[in-house]
Amino acid sequence: MSISDVLSPFTAWKNLFRDPVTIKDPLNDRPGAARYRGFHKNDMDKCIGCGTCETICQNGAIDMLPVEGIPAVQGDSGLRPRIDYGRCCWCALCVDVCMTGSLTMSNEYKWVESDPDLFRFTPGVDKKYWDNAELGYQRHDEKHLMPVAREEMPELHPEARLDSFVEIVHGYSIEQAKLEADRCVSCGLCIATCPAHMAIPDYIKAVRDGDYERGVQLLYATNPFSQVCGRVCTHRCEDSCAARHEGDPIAIRWLKRHIIDQVPQEKVIELIGKPAASTGKQVAIIGAGPAGLTAAFDLARLGHAVTVYEAQAAGGGMTRYGIPEYRLPYDALDRDIAVITAMGVDIKYNHRVGTDISMQQLESDYDAVVLAIGLHQGRSTRIPGSDHPQVRKAVDLLRQITAGETIDVPKSLVVIGGGNVAMDIARSMARLQLQHYGEIRVTLTALEDKAHFLADPVEIKESLEEQINILDSRGPQACVIDDNGKLLGLKTWKVLSIFDAERRFAPKYDPSDEQLHEGEMVIEAIGQMADVSLLGDALTEKLAWNRGRIQIDPHGRTSENWLWSAGDCVKGPDVINAVADGHRVATSIDSVFTQQEAKS
């Protein structure tokens, strides 16, 4: 017999002076315990309609249904969970998986109705008497069904990458990718946000299952630039990821890259399959960037003959001539282009429309023409001194670096701009400075404060790691030139505000807060525009325009019925939007061809 056995009778005396646990009116007053799993509540302000509760319910007791007055917007499906208490077993997995913490359970468990249909209801919408109950079950703040932190992406340390253009990001291993894929709850909110509406939960599932061939087929069903988008996509889809409400969003972009990195190029082409039989229709596309080549890919697979005219010596448009190789290796871009040409697309490099062939000739020779010329010209600040030879445009320098041309690298320079292009040129020139002089002297100035920079946060972080001196809220006033014509640097004033009350661009400055940023070169990276001179005067006059851009209908067709336009030149710079645009015009052109065939 143990000591506890001997003492156990005496321990009962400790309850002698405690109040008994009794209920005065057990028939009418029997409250559940403080954390009892009773009837459901849903906070409409927190719920995003992700549907994870529906997915996890093993009894089919939850359906996601549209709710009047809740529109579907980015990050919110507009749907809300309806509970069926004929099926619910009160396991509370729906509450445990809810990433926003909107779904909870009151400790109320008594509900009498004569109509059984009333036990199917939408918490938070169909008002109940327990909605304001303070007690009940909710997910513990520190307990999560899924890991909240994303798998860390292996990449080169700053010291190892500063003096070269070697790719920074290594990519996930198979083990890391599966761990990251396991965090996805397949809510699907990302699909609506993705401009190309890629089957994101499905290809993440392919990673989880190790079925990379299936993953490739899913990628190329909506995006022939999977190598590119797996590296430099703006990944807006991650802004809608339900996981971001309790931790890091799923690394959707990196998982896309992981899939395409696992399958050999020859197998990718085999998995995509062969194009349809020839239709006899011919399409000309001007520009071998993501929009133009996506349209070419789609049209070629449908059996149409496609010829692409590209002014540069290689394809990719601004993805090649505007993004440094440390972010997007050119061999990865070339693999995407090779898949497209494998569909029979003919790309004529070093062919400049307007010089080597006219728009009128294209109209005459082809059944349809697509203008996808990108934004290859930089905008100027037009401040005093901006016409100095050592005041350069970022896009011009990035193009020269890609082409391997010799650049007169200054010992010090100033970049104007706070977007990705500004970060890219600052980091590229810093690498060249280190190679030439053994030190980095790059200053970047931007109108915006750092919290509102247009650049991707990762780009800002990596720029700081690479010794770029970033100054926010500084407005350029003049490029300072001495009496001998030598550029000394950039004069800036402190920015007080950028927009007026109507949100029009109207910056205000504090002239008393003036700084001179030393630089033998000033680089403008404040935006780009399209070179539309290839159109010629006659076509330029005939086309409808919208604020300096070619006007198009919702399908990408211009006011001239033989001409479509797509990509950066009509939508602004963004790879995945350009891909979506390419799909749109291809669908429109094929629809026109189908209608023509039906009439003939």
Coordinates of C-alpha atoms in Angstrom, one line a residue:
M1 CA 0.0 0.0 0.0
S2 CA 1.4 3.4 -1.0
I3 CA 1.4 6.6 1.1
S4 CA -1.2 8.1 -1.2
D5 CA -3.5 5.2 -0.5
V6 CA -3.2 5.8 3.2
L7 CA -3.8 9.5 3.0
S8 CA -6.5 9.5 0.3
P9 CA -9.5 9.3 2.8
F10 CA -8.2 12.4 4.5
T11 CA -7.9 14.4 1.3
A12 CA -11.7 14.4 1.0
W13 CA -11.8 16.8 4.0
K14 CA -10.5 19.6 1.7
N15 CA -13.9 19.8 0.0
L16 CA -15.7 20.2 3.3
F17 CA -15.9 24.0 3.1
R18 CA -16.4 24.4 -0.6
D19 CA -19.7 25.5 -2.1
P20 CA -21.5 22.5 -3.7
V21 CA -21.8 22.5 -7.5
T22 CA -25.5 22.6 -7.8
I23 CA -28.1 24.3 -10.0
K24 CA -31.2 25.7 -8.4
D25 CA -33.4 25.2 -11.4
P26 CA -31.9 22.3 -13.5
L27 CA -34.9 22.1 -15.8
N28 CA -34.6 25.7 -17.0
D29 CA -31.2 26.9 -16.1
R30 CA -28.4 24.6 -17.1
P31 CA -25.6 26.7 -18.7
G32 CA -22.8 24.9 -20.5
A33 CA -19.2 25.1 -19.2
A34 CA -17.2 28.2 -20.0
R35 CA -15.6 26.6 -23.0
Y36 CA -18.5 24.3 -24.0
R37 CA -18.7 23.7 -27.8
G38 CA -22.3 24.9 -28.3
F39 CA -23.9 26.7 -31.2
H40 CA -21.8 28.5 -33.8
K41 CA -21.2 32.3 -34.1
N42 CA -19.4 34.1 -37.0
D43 CA -17.9 37.6 -36.9
M44 CA -18.8 39.1 -40.3
D45 CA -16.1 41.7 -40.0
K46 CA -13.4 39.0 -39.7
C47 CA -14.7 36.3 -42.0
I48 CA -13.2 36.3 -45.5
G49 CA -15.2 33.4 -46.9
C50 CA -12.2 31.2 -47.5
G51 CA -14.1 28.0 -47.0
T52 CA -11.5 26.1 -44.9
C53 CA -14.3 25.3 -42.4
E54 CA -16.3 23.6 -45.2
T55 CA -13.2 21.7 -46.4
I56 CA -12.3 20.3 -43.0
C57 CA -15.8 19.3 -42.0
Q58 CA -16.0 15.5 -42.3
N59 CA -19.8 15.4 -42.0
G60 CA -20.6 17.8 -44.8
A61 CA -22.3 20.0 -42.3
I62 CA -21.0 23.3 -43.7
D63 CA -21.8 24.9 -47.1
M64 CA -20.3 28.1 -48.4
L65 CA -23.1 30.3 -49.8
P66 CA -23.2 33.9 -51.1
V67 CA -24.6 36.5 -48.7
E68 CA -26.5 39.6 -49.8
G69 CA -24.5 42.8 -49.2
I70 CA -21.1 41.1 -49.0
P71 CA -19.4 41.6 -52.4
A72 CA -16.6 39.3 -53.6
V73 CA -13.5 41.4 -53.5
Q74 CA -9.8 40.7 -53.3
G75 CA -9.2 38.5 -50.2
D76 CA -12.9 37.9 -49.6
S77 CA -15.0 35.5 -51.7
G78 CA -18.3 37.0 -50.6
L79 CA -19.4 33.6 -49.3
R80 CA -20.2 32.7 -45.7
P81 CA -20.6 29.3 -44.0
R82 CA -24.1 27.8 -43.5
I83 CA -24.2 25.2 -40.7
D84 CA -26.5 22.2 -40.9
Y85 CA -27.1 20.9 -37.3
G86 CA -28.6 17.8 -38.7
R87 CA -25.1 16.8 -39.7
C88 CA -22.9 18.7 -37.2
C89 CA -21.2 16.7 -34.5
W90 CA -19.7 19.7 -32.7
C91 CA -16.1 18.6 -33.1
A92 CA -15.0 22.2 -33.5
L93 CA -12.5 21.5 -36.2
C94 CA -14.1 24.3 -38.2
V95 CA -13.2 26.7 -35.4
D96 CA -9.7 25.3 -35.0
V97 CA -8.9 25.7 -38.7
C98 CA -10.5 29.2 -39.1
M99 CA -7.5 31.4 -39.9
T100 CA -9.1 34.7 -39.2
G101 CA -10.7 33.6 -35.9
S102 CA -14.1 34.7 -37.1
L103 CA -15.8 31.3 -36.5
T104 CA -16.4 30.5 -32.8
M105 CA -18.9 28.5 -30.7
S106 CA -21.0 29.9 -27.9
N107 CA -21.6 27.8 -24.7
E108 CA -25.3 27.7 -25.5
Y109 CA -26.7 24.3 -26.4
K110 CA -30.5 24.6 -26.0
W111 CA -32.5 25.4 -29.0
V112 CA -36.1 24.3 -29.6
E113 CA -37.8 24.7 -33.0
S114 CA -40.7 22.9 -34.6
D115 CA -39.4 23.5 -38.1
P116 CA -36.3 21.3 -38.8
D117 CA -35.2 23.6 -41.7
L118 CA -34.4 26.3 -39.2
F119 CA -31.5 24.2 -38.0
R120 CA -29.7 25.1 -41.2
F121 CA -28.6 28.7 -40.7
T122 CA -25.8 31.1 -41.5
P123 CA -24.1 32.3 -38.3
G124 CA -23.7 36.1 -38.1
V125 CA -26.3 36.6 -40.8
D126 CA -29.3 34.7 -39.3
K127 CA -29.4 36.5 -36.0
K128 CA -29.6 34.2 -32.9
Y129 CA -30.0 34.9 -29.2
W130 CA -26.5 33.5 -28.4
D131 CA -24.7 35.9 -30.8
N132 CA -23.5 38.1 -28.0
A133 CA -22.7 35.2 -25.6
E134 CA -19.3 35.9 -24.1
L135 CA -18.5 32.3 -23.1
G136 CA -17.9 29.4 -25.4
Y137 CA -15.3 27.7 -27.5
Q138 CA -12.8 29.6 -29.7
R139 CA -9.4 28.7 -31.2
H140 CA -6.5 29.1 -28.8
D141 CA -4.3 32.0 -30.1
E142 CA -1.2 30.0 -29.8
K143 CA -2.4 26.7 -31.2
H144 CA -2.7 26.3 -35.0
L145 CA -3.5 23.3 -37.2
M146 CA -1.0 24.5 -39.7
P147 CA 2.5 26.0 -39.3
V148 CA 2.3 29.8 -39.4
A149 CA 5.8 30.5 -40.7
R150 CA 6.7 29.8 -44.3
E151 CA 9.7 27.6 -45.2
E152 CA 12.8 29.8 -45.4
M153 CA 14.0 30.2 -49.0
P154 CA 17.7 29.4 -49.4
E155 CA 19.6 32.3 -51.0
L156 CA 23.0 33.8 -51.4
H157 CA 24.3 35.9 -48.5
P158 CA 24.9 39.6 -49.4
E159 CA 28.7 39.2 -49.2
A160 CA 28.6 36.4 -51.7
R161 CA 26.3 38.1 -54.3
L162 CA 27.5 41.7 -54.3
D163 CA 30.1 41.5 -57.0
S164 CA 28.2 39.2 -59.5
F165 CA 24.9 38.7 -61.3
V166 CA 24.5 35.1 -60.1
E167 CA 20.9 34.2 -59.2
I168 CA 20.3 35.1 -55.6
V169 CA 17.5 32.6 -54.8
H170 CA 18.4 28.9 -54.9
G171 CA 14.9 27.5 -54.8
Y172 CA 13.2 24.9 -52.5
S173 CA 14.4 21.4 -52.0
I174 CA 11.7 18.7 -52.4
E175 CA 11.5 18.4 -48.6
Q176 CA 11.1 22.1 -48.1
A177 CA 8.6 22.4 -50.9
K178 CA 6.4 19.7 -49.4
L179 CA 6.5 21.3 -46.0
E180 CA 5.4 24.6 -47.5
A181 CA 2.7 23.0 -49.6
D182 CA 1.4 21.3 -46.4
R183 CA 0.5 24.7 -45.1
C184 CA -2.0 25.4 -47.8
V185 CA -5.6 24.8 -46.9
S186 CA -6.8 25.0 -50.6
C187 CA -9.2 27.9 -49.9
G188 CA -8.9 29.1 -53.5
L189 CA -9.0 32.9 -52.7
C190 CA -5.7 33.1 -54.6
I191 CA -7.3 32.0 -57.9
A192 CA -9.6 35.0 -58.1
T193 CA -6.7 37.4 -57.3
C194 CA -4.3 35.9 -59.9
P195 CA -4.8 37.8 -63.2
A196 CA -4.3 34.6 -65.1
H197 CA -6.5 32.6 -62.7
M198 CA -4.0 29.8 -62.3
A199 CA -5.1 26.6 -60.5
I200 CA -3.0 27.5 -57.5
P201 CA -4.5 25.0 -54.9
D202 CA -4.3 22.2 -57.4
Y203 CA -0.7 22.7 -58.4
I204 CA 0.3 23.1 -54.7
K205 CA -1.5 19.8 -54.1
A206 CA 0.7 18.4 -56.9
V207 CA 3.8 19.5 -54.9
R208 CA 2.3 17.8 -51.8
D209 CA 1.7 14.6 -53.8
G210 CA 5.1 14.8 -55.5
D211 CA 3.3 14.7 -58.9
Y212 CA 5.4 17.2 -60.7
E213 CA 4.2 16.2 -64.2
R214 CA 0.7 17.0 -63.2
G215 CA 1.9 20.2 -61.7
V216 CA 3.5 21.2 -65.0
Q217 CA 0.3 20.5 -66.9
L218 CA -1.6 22.7 -64.5
L219 CA 0.9 25.5 -64.8
Y220 CA 0.9 25.6 -68.6
A221 CA -2.9 25.4 -68.8
T222 CA -2.9 29.1 -67.8
N223 CA 0.7 30.4 -67.9
P224 CA 3.4 29.6 -70.5
F225 CA 5.8 31.8 -68.6
S226 CA 6.1 29.6 -65.5
Q227 CA 9.9 29.9 -65.3
V228 CA 9.6 33.6 -65.3
C229 CA 6.6 33.9 -63.0
G230 CA 8.1 31.4 -60.6
R231 CA 10.9 33.9 -60.1
V232 CA 9.7 37.5 -60.6
C233 CA 5.9 37.4 -60.5
T234 CA 4.4 40.2 -58.3
H235 CA 2.6 37.4 -56.5
R236 CA -0.6 39.4 -55.7
C237 CA -2.2 36.0 -55.0
E238 CA -0.3 35.9 -51.7
D239 CA -2.0 39.1 -50.6
S240 CA -5.3 37.1 -50.6
C241 CA -3.9 33.9 -49.0
A242 CA -6.0 33.0 -45.9
A243 CA -2.8 31.9 -44.2
R244 CA -1.6 35.5 -43.9
H245 CA -4.3 36.1 -41.3
E246 CA -2.4 33.9 -38.8
G247 CA 1.1 34.1 -40.1
D248 CA 3.0 34.1 -43.4
P249 CA 1.1 33.6 -46.7
I250 CA 1.9 30.5 -48.6
A251 CA 5.0 30.9 -50.8
I252 CA 2.9 30.5 -54.0
R253 CA 5.5 32.0 -56.3
W254 CA 8.3 29.8 -55.0
L255 CA 6.2 26.6 -55.2
K256 CA 5.5 27.4 -58.9
R257 CA 9.2 27.7 -59.5
H258 CA 9.8 24.5 -57.6
I259 CA 7.5 22.5 -59.9
I260 CA 9.0 23.8 -63.1
D261 CA 12.5 23.2 -61.8
Q262 CA 11.8 19.5 -61.2
V263 CA 10.8 18.5 -64.8
P264 CA 13.3 18.4 -67.7
Q265 CA 12.6 20.7 -70.6
E266 CA 12.0 17.9 -73.1
K267 CA 9.4 16.4 -70.7
V268 CA 7.7 19.8 -70.3
I269 CA 7.2 20.0 -74.1
E270 CA 5.9 16.4 -74.2
L271 CA 3.4 17.0 -71.4
I272 CA 2.0 20.1 -73.1
G273 CA 1.3 18.1 -76.3
K274 CA 1.1 19.1 -79.9
P275 CA -0.9 22.0 -81.4
A276 CA -4.2 21.5 -83.3
A277 CA -4.3 21.0 -87.0
S278 CA -3.7 24.1 -89.2
T279 CA -6.6 26.4 -89.6
G280 CA -5.0 28.4 -92.4
K281 CA -5.2 31.6 -90.4
Q282 CA -2.2 33.8 -89.9
V283 CA -1.5 36.2 -87.0
A284 CA 1.4 38.7 -86.7
I285 CA 2.5 39.7 -83.2
I286 CA 4.7 42.7 -82.6
G287 CA 6.9 42.2 -79.5
A288 CA 8.2 39.0 -78.0
G289 CA 7.4 39.8 -74.4
P290 CA 5.1 37.9 -72.0
A291 CA 1.9 39.3 -73.5
G292 CA 2.9 38.8 -77.1
L293 CA 4.3 35.3 -76.6
T294 CA 1.4 34.2 -74.4
A295 CA -1.0 35.1 -77.2
A296 CA 1.4 33.4 -79.7
F297 CA 1.4 30.2 -77.6
D298 CA -2.4 30.1 -77.3
L299 CA -3.0 30.8 -81.0
A300 CA -0.4 28.3 -82.2
R301 CA -1.9 25.6 -80.0
L302 CA -5.3 26.3 -81.7
G303 CA -3.7 25.7 -85.1
H304 CA -3.2 29.2 -86.3
A305 CA 0.1 30.2 -87.9
V306 CA 1.9 32.8 -85.7
T307 CA 4.8 35.1 -86.6
V308 CA 6.4 37.3 -83.9
Y309 CA 8.4 40.4 -84.9
E310 CA 10.9 41.4 -82.2
A311 CA 13.2 44.4 -82.5
Q312 CA 15.8 43.1 -80.1
A313 CA 18.2 40.2 -80.5
A314 CA 16.4 37.9 -78.1
G315 CA 12.9 37.4 -76.7
G316 CA 11.4 38.2 -73.4
G317 CA 10.7 41.9 -73.7
M318 CA 11.2 43.8 -70.5
T319 CA 11.6 40.5 -68.5
R320 CA 15.0 40.2 -70.3
Y321 CA 15.9 43.8 -70.9
G322 CA 14.5 45.3 -67.7
I323 CA 15.1 42.6 -65.0
P324 CA 18.6 41.9 -63.9
E325 CA 20.0 38.3 -64.2
Y326 CA 20.5 37.9 -60.5
R327 CA 16.6 37.9 -60.2
L328 CA 15.8 36.2 -63.5
P329 CA 18.5 34.1 -65.2
Y330 CA 18.3 34.3 -68.9
D331 CA 18.5 30.6 -69.3
A332 CA 15.3 30.2 -67.3
L333 CA 13.6 32.8 -69.6
D334 CA 15.0 31.0 -72.7
R335 CA 13.4 27.7 -71.5
D336 CA 10.0 29.4 -71.4
I337 CA 10.5 30.8 -74.9
A338 CA 11.6 27.4 -76.2
V339 CA 8.3 25.8 -75.1
I340 CA 6.5 28.5 -77.0
T341 CA 8.5 28.0 -80.2
A342 CA 8.0 24.3 -79.9
M343 CA 4.3 25.0 -80.6
G344 CA 5.4 26.2 -84.1
V345 CA 5.7 30.0 -83.2
D346 CA 8.1 31.7 -85.6
I347 CA 10.0 34.6 -83.9
K348 CA 11.9 37.0 -86.2
Y349 CA 14.5 38.7 -84.1
N350 CA 16.1 42.0 -85.0
H351 CA 13.0 42.9 -87.1
R352 CA 11.8 46.3 -86.2
V353 CA 8.3 47.1 -87.3
G354 CA 8.1 50.5 -88.8
T355 CA 11.6 50.1 -90.3
D356 CA 12.0 46.5 -91.6
I357 CA 8.3 46.1 -92.2
S358 CA 5.4 48.5 -92.0
M359 CA 2.1 48.2 -90.1
Q360 CA 0.3 48.5 -93.5
Q361 CA 2.2 45.5 -94.8
L362 CA 1.3 43.5 -91.7
E363 CA -2.4 44.4 -92.1
S364 CA -2.2 43.2 -95.7
D365 CA -0.4 40.0 -95.1
Y366 CA -2.1 38.7 -91.9
D367 CA -5.6 37.9 -90.7
A368 CA -5.0 39.6 -87.4
V369 CA -2.2 41.7 -85.8
V370 CA -1.4 42.1 -82.1
L371 CA 0.6 45.0 -80.7
A372 CA 2.5 44.0 -77.6
I373 CA 5.4 46.4 -77.6
G374 CA 5.9 46.9 -73.8
L375 CA 7.3 50.0 -72.2
H376 CA 10.8 50.4 -73.4
Q377 CA 11.2 54.2 -73.0
G378 CA 12.0 55.9 -69.7
R379 CA 10.2 58.9 -68.5
S380 CA 12.1 62.1 -67.5
T381 CA 11.7 64.2 -64.4
R382 CA 12.3 67.3 -66.6
I383 CA 14.0 69.0 -63.6
P384 CA 16.8 71.6 -64.4
G385 CA 19.9 69.8 -65.6
S386 CA 18.1 66.5 -66.6
D387 CA 19.3 66.9 -70.2
H388 CA 22.9 66.4 -69.1
P389 CA 24.7 63.5 -70.8
Q390 CA 25.3 61.8 -67.4
V391 CA 21.6 61.9 -66.5
R392 CA 20.5 58.5 -67.8
K393 CA 17.3 56.5 -68.0
A394 CA 17.2 53.3 -65.9
V395 CA 15.6 51.2 -68.7
D396 CA 18.4 52.2 -71.2
L397 CA 21.1 51.1 -68.8
L398 CA 19.4 47.9 -67.9
R399 CA 19.1 47.1 -71.6
Q400 CA 22.8 47.8 -72.1
I401 CA 23.7 45.6 -69.2
T402 CA 21.6 42.7 -70.6
A403 CA 23.2 43.2 -74.0
G404 CA 26.7 43.1 -72.5
E405 CA 27.5 46.6 -73.7
T406 CA 30.3 48.6 -72.1
I407 CA 29.1 51.1 -69.6
D408 CA 31.0 54.0 -68.2
V409 CA 30.6 53.1 -64.5
P410 CA 30.7 56.2 -62.3
K411 CA 32.4 56.1 -58.8
S412 CA 29.2 57.6 -57.3
L413 CA 25.6 57.9 -58.6
V414 CA 22.1 58.8 -57.5
V415 CA 18.9 57.0 -58.5
I416 CA 15.5 58.7 -58.6
G417 CA 12.6 56.4 -57.9
G418 CA 11.1 54.0 -55.4
G419 CA 9.8 51.1 -57.7
N420 CA 11.3 47.8 -58.7
V421 CA 13.1 49.3 -61.7
A422 CA 14.8 51.8 -59.4
M423 CA 16.0 49.1 -57.1
D424 CA 17.1 46.9 -60.0
I425 CA 19.3 49.6 -61.6
A426 CA 20.7 50.7 -58.2
R427 CA 21.7 47.1 -57.4
S428 CA 23.0 46.4 -60.9
M429 CA 25.2 49.6 -60.9
A430 CA 26.4 48.8 -57.3
R431 CA 27.7 45.4 -58.6
L432 CA 29.5 47.1 -61.5
Q433 CA 31.0 49.7 -59.1
L434 CA 32.3 46.9 -56.8
Q435 CA 33.8 45.2 -59.8
H436 CA 35.5 48.4 -61.1
Y437 CA 36.4 50.3 -57.9
G438 CA 36.0 47.8 -55.0
E439 CA 33.4 49.9 -53.2
I440 CA 29.7 50.9 -53.6
R441 CA 28.5 54.5 -53.6
V442 CA 24.9 54.4 -54.7
T443 CA 22.2 56.7 -53.2
L444 CA 18.5 56.1 -54.0
T445 CA 16.0 58.9 -53.5
A446 CA 12.2 58.5 -53.7
L447 CA 9.2 60.8 -53.2
E448 CA 7.3 58.2 -51.1
D449 CA 8.1 57.3 -47.5
K450 CA 9.5 53.7 -47.2
A451 CA 6.1 52.4 -46.1
H452 CA 4.6 53.4 -49.4
F453 CA 7.4 52.5 -51.8
L454 CA 6.1 50.8 -55.0
A455 CA 9.0 48.3 -55.0
D456 CA 8.5 44.8 -53.7
P457 CA 9.4 44.7 -50.0
V458 CA 11.9 41.9 -50.8
E459 CA 13.7 44.2 -53.3
I460 CA 13.9 47.0 -50.7
K461 CA 15.3 44.5 -48.1
E462 CA 17.9 43.1 -50.5
S463 CA 18.9 46.6 -51.6
L464 CA 19.6 47.6 -48.1
E465 CA 21.6 44.4 -47.6
E466 CA 23.6 45.4 -50.7
Q467 CA 24.7 48.7 -49.2
I468 CA 22.3 50.9 -51.3
N469 CA 21.7 54.2 -49.4
I470 CA 17.9 54.6 -49.6
L471 CA 16.5 58.1 -48.7
D472 CA 12.8 58.3 -48.6
S473 CA 10.5 61.4 -48.9
R474 CA 13.0 63.3 -51.0
G475 CA 11.8 65.3 -54.0
P476 CA 14.3 65.9 -56.9
Q477 CA 14.7 69.6 -57.7
A478 CA 17.7 69.9 -60.0
C479 CA 20.7 68.0 -61.3
V480 CA 23.6 70.2 -60.1
I481 CA 26.3 71.0 -62.7
D482 CA 29.4 73.1 -62.1
D483 CA 30.8 75.9 -64.3
N484 CA 32.8 73.4 -66.3
G485 CA 29.7 71.4 -67.2
K486 CA 30.5 68.5 -64.8
L487 CA 27.6 66.8 -63.1
L488 CA 28.0 67.0 -59.3
G489 CA 24.9 65.3 -58.1
L490 CA 21.2 65.7 -57.3
K491 CA 19.5 68.4 -55.2
T492 CA 16.4 67.4 -53.3
W493 CA 13.9 68.9 -50.9
K494 CA 12.0 67.2 -48.1
V495 CA 8.5 65.9 -49.3
L496 CA 5.6 67.2 -47.3
S497 CA 2.8 65.5 -49.4
I498 CA 2.5 63.9 -52.8
F499 CA -1.2 64.2 -53.7
D500 CA -3.8 66.9 -53.2
A501 CA -7.2 66.5 -51.6
E502 CA -8.6 65.0 -54.9
R503 CA -5.7 62.5 -55.0
R504 CA -4.1 64.3 -57.9
F505 CA -0.3 64.2 -58.2
A506 CA 0.7 67.6 -56.7
P507 CA 3.8 67.2 -54.5
K508 CA 4.6 69.8 -51.9
Y509 CA 8.1 70.3 -50.5
D510 CA 10.0 72.0 -47.6
P511 CA 12.7 74.1 -49.4
S512 CA 14.4 74.7 -46.1
D513 CA 15.3 71.0 -45.9
E514 CA 17.6 70.9 -48.9
Q515 CA 20.2 68.2 -49.6
L516 CA 22.8 67.6 -52.3
H517 CA 23.4 63.9 -53.1
E518 CA 26.8 63.5 -54.6
G519 CA 26.9 61.6 -57.9
E520 CA 28.9 61.5 -61.2
M521 CA 25.7 60.1 -62.7
V522 CA 22.0 60.5 -62.0
I523 CA 19.6 57.8 -63.1
E524 CA 15.9 58.4 -63.6
A525 CA 13.7 55.5 -62.8
I526 CA 10.3 57.2 -62.4
G527 CA 8.3 55.2 -65.0
Q528 CA 8.2 54.0 -68.6
M529 CA 6.2 54.6 -71.7
A530 CA 5.7 52.8 -75.0
D531 CA 7.4 53.8 -78.3
V532 CA 4.5 54.1 -80.6
S533 CA 6.4 55.7 -83.5
L534 CA 6.2 52.4 -85.3
L535 CA 2.5 53.0 -86.0
G536 CA 3.2 55.8 -88.4
D537 CA 1.3 59.0 -88.6
A538 CA -1.7 57.7 -90.5
L539 CA -2.5 54.8 -88.2
T540 CA -1.8 56.9 -85.1
E541 CA -4.4 59.3 -86.3
K542 CA -7.0 56.6 -87.0
L543 CA -6.7 54.8 -83.7
A544 CA -8.7 55.8 -80.6
W545 CA -6.5 56.7 -77.6
N546 CA -7.1 56.9 -73.9
R547 CA -4.8 59.2 -71.9
G548 CA -1.8 58.5 -74.1
R549 CA -2.4 54.7 -74.4
I550 CA -4.1 52.9 -77.2
Q551 CA -7.8 52.4 -76.4
I552 CA -9.0 48.8 -76.4
D553 CA -12.2 47.0 -75.7
P554 CA -12.5 44.5 -72.9
H555 CA -11.1 41.8 -75.2
G556 CA -8.0 43.8 -76.3
R557 CA -9.3 44.9 -79.7
T558 CA -8.5 48.4 -80.8
S559 CA -10.7 50.7 -82.8
E560 CA -9.2 49.2 -86.0
N561 CA -10.8 45.8 -86.3
W562 CA -7.6 44.0 -87.6
L563 CA -5.5 45.2 -84.7
W564 CA -5.4 44.1 -81.1
S565 CA -3.1 45.4 -78.3
A566 CA -2.0 43.7 -75.1
G567 CA 0.5 43.9 -72.2
D568 CA 2.4 46.7 -70.6
C569 CA 1.7 49.2 -73.4
V570 CA -2.0 49.1 -72.4
K571 CA -2.1 47.8 -68.8
G572 CA 1.2 49.0 -67.3
P573 CA 4.2 46.9 -66.2
D574 CA 3.4 43.5 -64.6
V575 CA 4.4 40.1 -65.9
I576 CA 1.3 38.1 -64.8
N577 CA -1.0 40.8 -66.0
A578 CA 0.7 40.7 -69.4
V579 CA 0.2 36.9 -69.5
A580 CA -3.5 37.3 -68.7
D581 CA -3.7 40.0 -71.4
G582 CA -2.1 37.6 -73.9
H583 CA -4.7 34.9 -73.1
R584 CA -7.5 37.5 -73.5
V585 CA -6.5 38.7 -77.0
A586 CA -5.8 35.1 -78.2
T587 CA -9.3 34.1 -77.2
S588 CA -10.8 37.2 -78.9
I589 CA -8.9 36.6 -82.2
D590 CA -9.8 32.9 -82.2
S591 CA -13.5 33.9 -81.6
V592 CA -13.4 36.3 -84.6
F593 CA -11.9 33.6 -86.8
T594 CA -14.6 31.1 -85.7
Q595 CA -17.3 33.7 -86.5
Q596 CA -15.7 34.3 -89.9
E597 CA -15.7 30.6 -90.7
A598 CA -19.4 30.3 -89.7
K599 CA -20.4 33.0 -92.1
S600 CA -18.4 31.6 -95.0

